[in-house]
Short mmCIF file of C-alpha atoms in Angstrom, two decimals:
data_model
loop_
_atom_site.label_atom_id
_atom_site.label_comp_id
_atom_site.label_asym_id
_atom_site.label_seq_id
_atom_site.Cartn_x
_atom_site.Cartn_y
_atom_site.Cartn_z
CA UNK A 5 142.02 173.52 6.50
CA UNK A 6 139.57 173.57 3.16
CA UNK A 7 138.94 169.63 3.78
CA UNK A 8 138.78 169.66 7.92
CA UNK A 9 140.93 166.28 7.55
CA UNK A 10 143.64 165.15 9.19
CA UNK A 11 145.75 163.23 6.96
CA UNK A 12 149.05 163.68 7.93
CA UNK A 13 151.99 164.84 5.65
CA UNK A 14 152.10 162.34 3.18
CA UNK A 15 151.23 164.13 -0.26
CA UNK A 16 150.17 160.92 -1.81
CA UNK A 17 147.31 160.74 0.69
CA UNK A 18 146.29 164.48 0.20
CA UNK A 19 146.66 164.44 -3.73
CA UNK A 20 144.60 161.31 -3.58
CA UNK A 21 142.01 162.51 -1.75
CA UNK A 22 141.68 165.88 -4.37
CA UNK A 23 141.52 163.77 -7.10
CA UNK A 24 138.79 162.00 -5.33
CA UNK A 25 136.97 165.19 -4.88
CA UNK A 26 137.27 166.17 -8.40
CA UNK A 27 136.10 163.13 -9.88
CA UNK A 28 133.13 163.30 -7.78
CA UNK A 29 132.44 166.50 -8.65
CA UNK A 30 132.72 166.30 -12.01
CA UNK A 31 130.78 163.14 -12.21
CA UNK A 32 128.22 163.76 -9.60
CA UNK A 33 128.37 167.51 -9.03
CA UNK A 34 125.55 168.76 -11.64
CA UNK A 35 123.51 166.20 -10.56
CA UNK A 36 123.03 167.02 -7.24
CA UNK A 37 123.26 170.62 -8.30
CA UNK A 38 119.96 169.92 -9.85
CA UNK A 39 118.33 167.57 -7.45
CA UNK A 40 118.58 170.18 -4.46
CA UNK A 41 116.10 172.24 -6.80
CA UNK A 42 114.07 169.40 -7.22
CA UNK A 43 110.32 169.38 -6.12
CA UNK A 44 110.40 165.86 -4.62
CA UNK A 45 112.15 166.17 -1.16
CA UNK A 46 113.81 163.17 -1.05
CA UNK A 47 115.99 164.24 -3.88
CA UNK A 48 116.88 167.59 -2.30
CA UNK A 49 117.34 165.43 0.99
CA UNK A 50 119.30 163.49 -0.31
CA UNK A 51 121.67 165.48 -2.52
CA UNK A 52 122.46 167.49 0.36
CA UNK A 53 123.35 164.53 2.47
CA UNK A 54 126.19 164.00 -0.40
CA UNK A 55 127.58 167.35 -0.97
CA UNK A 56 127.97 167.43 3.16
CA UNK A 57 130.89 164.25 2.56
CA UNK A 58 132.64 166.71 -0.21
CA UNK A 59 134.64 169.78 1.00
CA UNK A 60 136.71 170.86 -1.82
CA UNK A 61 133.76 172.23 -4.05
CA UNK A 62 131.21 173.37 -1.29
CA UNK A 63 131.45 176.94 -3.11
CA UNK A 64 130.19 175.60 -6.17
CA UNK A 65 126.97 174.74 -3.99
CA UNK A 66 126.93 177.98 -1.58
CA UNK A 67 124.62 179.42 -4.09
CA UNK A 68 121.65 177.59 -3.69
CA UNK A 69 121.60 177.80 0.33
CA UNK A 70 119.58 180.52 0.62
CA UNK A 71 116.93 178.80 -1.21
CA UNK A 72 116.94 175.50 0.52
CA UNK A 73 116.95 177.62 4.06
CA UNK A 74 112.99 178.84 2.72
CA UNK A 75 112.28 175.44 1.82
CA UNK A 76 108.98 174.55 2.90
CA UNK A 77 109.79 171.73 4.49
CA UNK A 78 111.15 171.86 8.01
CA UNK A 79 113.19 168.89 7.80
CA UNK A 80 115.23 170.62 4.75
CA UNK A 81 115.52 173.47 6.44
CA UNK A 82 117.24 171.69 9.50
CA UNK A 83 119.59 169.72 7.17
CA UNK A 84 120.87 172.53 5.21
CA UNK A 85 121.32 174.11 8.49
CA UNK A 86 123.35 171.20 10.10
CA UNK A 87 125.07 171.02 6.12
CA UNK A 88 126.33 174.65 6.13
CA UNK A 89 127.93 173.69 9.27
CA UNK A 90 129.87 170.99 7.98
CA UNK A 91 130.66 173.11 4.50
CA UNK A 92 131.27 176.56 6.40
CA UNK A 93 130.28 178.79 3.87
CA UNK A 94 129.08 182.34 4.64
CA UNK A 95 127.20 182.92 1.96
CA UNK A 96 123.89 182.19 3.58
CA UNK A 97 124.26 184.15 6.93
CA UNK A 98 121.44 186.74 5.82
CA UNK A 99 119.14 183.79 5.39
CA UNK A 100 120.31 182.18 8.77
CA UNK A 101 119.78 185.27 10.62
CA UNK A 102 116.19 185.19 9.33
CA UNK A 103 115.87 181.49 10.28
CA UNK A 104 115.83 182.84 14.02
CA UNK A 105 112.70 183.18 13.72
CA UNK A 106 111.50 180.02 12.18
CA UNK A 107 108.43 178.00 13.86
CA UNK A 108 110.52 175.22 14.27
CA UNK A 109 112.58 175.20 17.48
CA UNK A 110 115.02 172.61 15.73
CA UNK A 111 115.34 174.71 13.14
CA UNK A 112 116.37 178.04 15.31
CA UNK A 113 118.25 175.95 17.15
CA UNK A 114 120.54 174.47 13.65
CA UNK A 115 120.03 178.14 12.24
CA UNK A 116 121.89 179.49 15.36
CA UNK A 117 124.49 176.75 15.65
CA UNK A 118 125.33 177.23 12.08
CA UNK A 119 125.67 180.65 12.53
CA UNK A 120 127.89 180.25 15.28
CA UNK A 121 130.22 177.72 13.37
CA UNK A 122 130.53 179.72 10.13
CA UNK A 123 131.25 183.11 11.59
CA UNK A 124 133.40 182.27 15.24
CA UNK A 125 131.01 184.69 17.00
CA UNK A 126 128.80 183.97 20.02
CA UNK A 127 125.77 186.16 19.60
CA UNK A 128 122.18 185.27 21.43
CA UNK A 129 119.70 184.43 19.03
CA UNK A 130 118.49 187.56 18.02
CA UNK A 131 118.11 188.07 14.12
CA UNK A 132 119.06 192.19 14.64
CA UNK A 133 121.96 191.36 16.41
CA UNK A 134 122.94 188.80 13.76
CA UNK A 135 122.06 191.03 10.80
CA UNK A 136 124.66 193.98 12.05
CA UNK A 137 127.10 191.29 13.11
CA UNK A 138 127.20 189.76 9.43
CA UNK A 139 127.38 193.14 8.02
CA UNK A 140 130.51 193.77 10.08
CA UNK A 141 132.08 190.34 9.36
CA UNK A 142 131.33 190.51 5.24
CA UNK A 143 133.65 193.86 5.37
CA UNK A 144 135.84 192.48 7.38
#
């Protein structure tokens, strides 16, 4: 369930594919740890693009959500959106809820979806509704 992969039962195939995920994190984790609090877009762009193709650490990266969700750029805001989707962590919902009301249609639009994806729930896209819902699911 952690990876979203369907590899079958072979253990081979599943220990191989942890190891994978553990070199890369090792070896490539703190540096896009520090390039999604870069300054230079690409870099954050780009780092974020990566950690979407890893599932086994996404934790180690839920921290640092919130801040790329205020990015100023719209386009970061969109892909760490569409990431948190892919990585399912609910860390960021507070920061989500408050993307409802971004100036950027796609960005609502990825906010809402993401919401959607990370919690099971089917809410309208109203931040108050999303607030108390989130509230509700973080005791549950």
């Amino acid at each position: 369930r952690i990876s979203g992969l369907d590899l079958g039962a072979a253990a081979e195939r599943w220990s191989a594919w942890q190891q994978d995920e553990h070199d890369w994190f090792v070896k490539c984790g703190p540096r896009a740890q520090r390039e999604l609090r870069s300054e230079i877009t690409t870099d954050v762009a780009g780092a974020l693009q990566e950690i979407a193709r890893h599932r086994l650490y996404r934790d180690e990266f839920a921290p640092e959500f919130p801040a790329l969700l205020r990015h100023r750029d719209v386009a970061i805001r969109r892909l760490a959106c569409e990431v948190l989707i892919q990585i399912g962590t609910s860390e960021s919902g507070p920061a989500l809820a408050e993307l409802l009301q971004d100036g950027d249609e796609a960005v609502r639009d990825a906010a809402l979806r993401a919401l959607r994806a990370i919690t099971g729930l089917d809410l309208a896209p109203d931040p108050y509704l999303w607030r108390n819902a989130l509230r509700r699911f973080e005791v549950s």
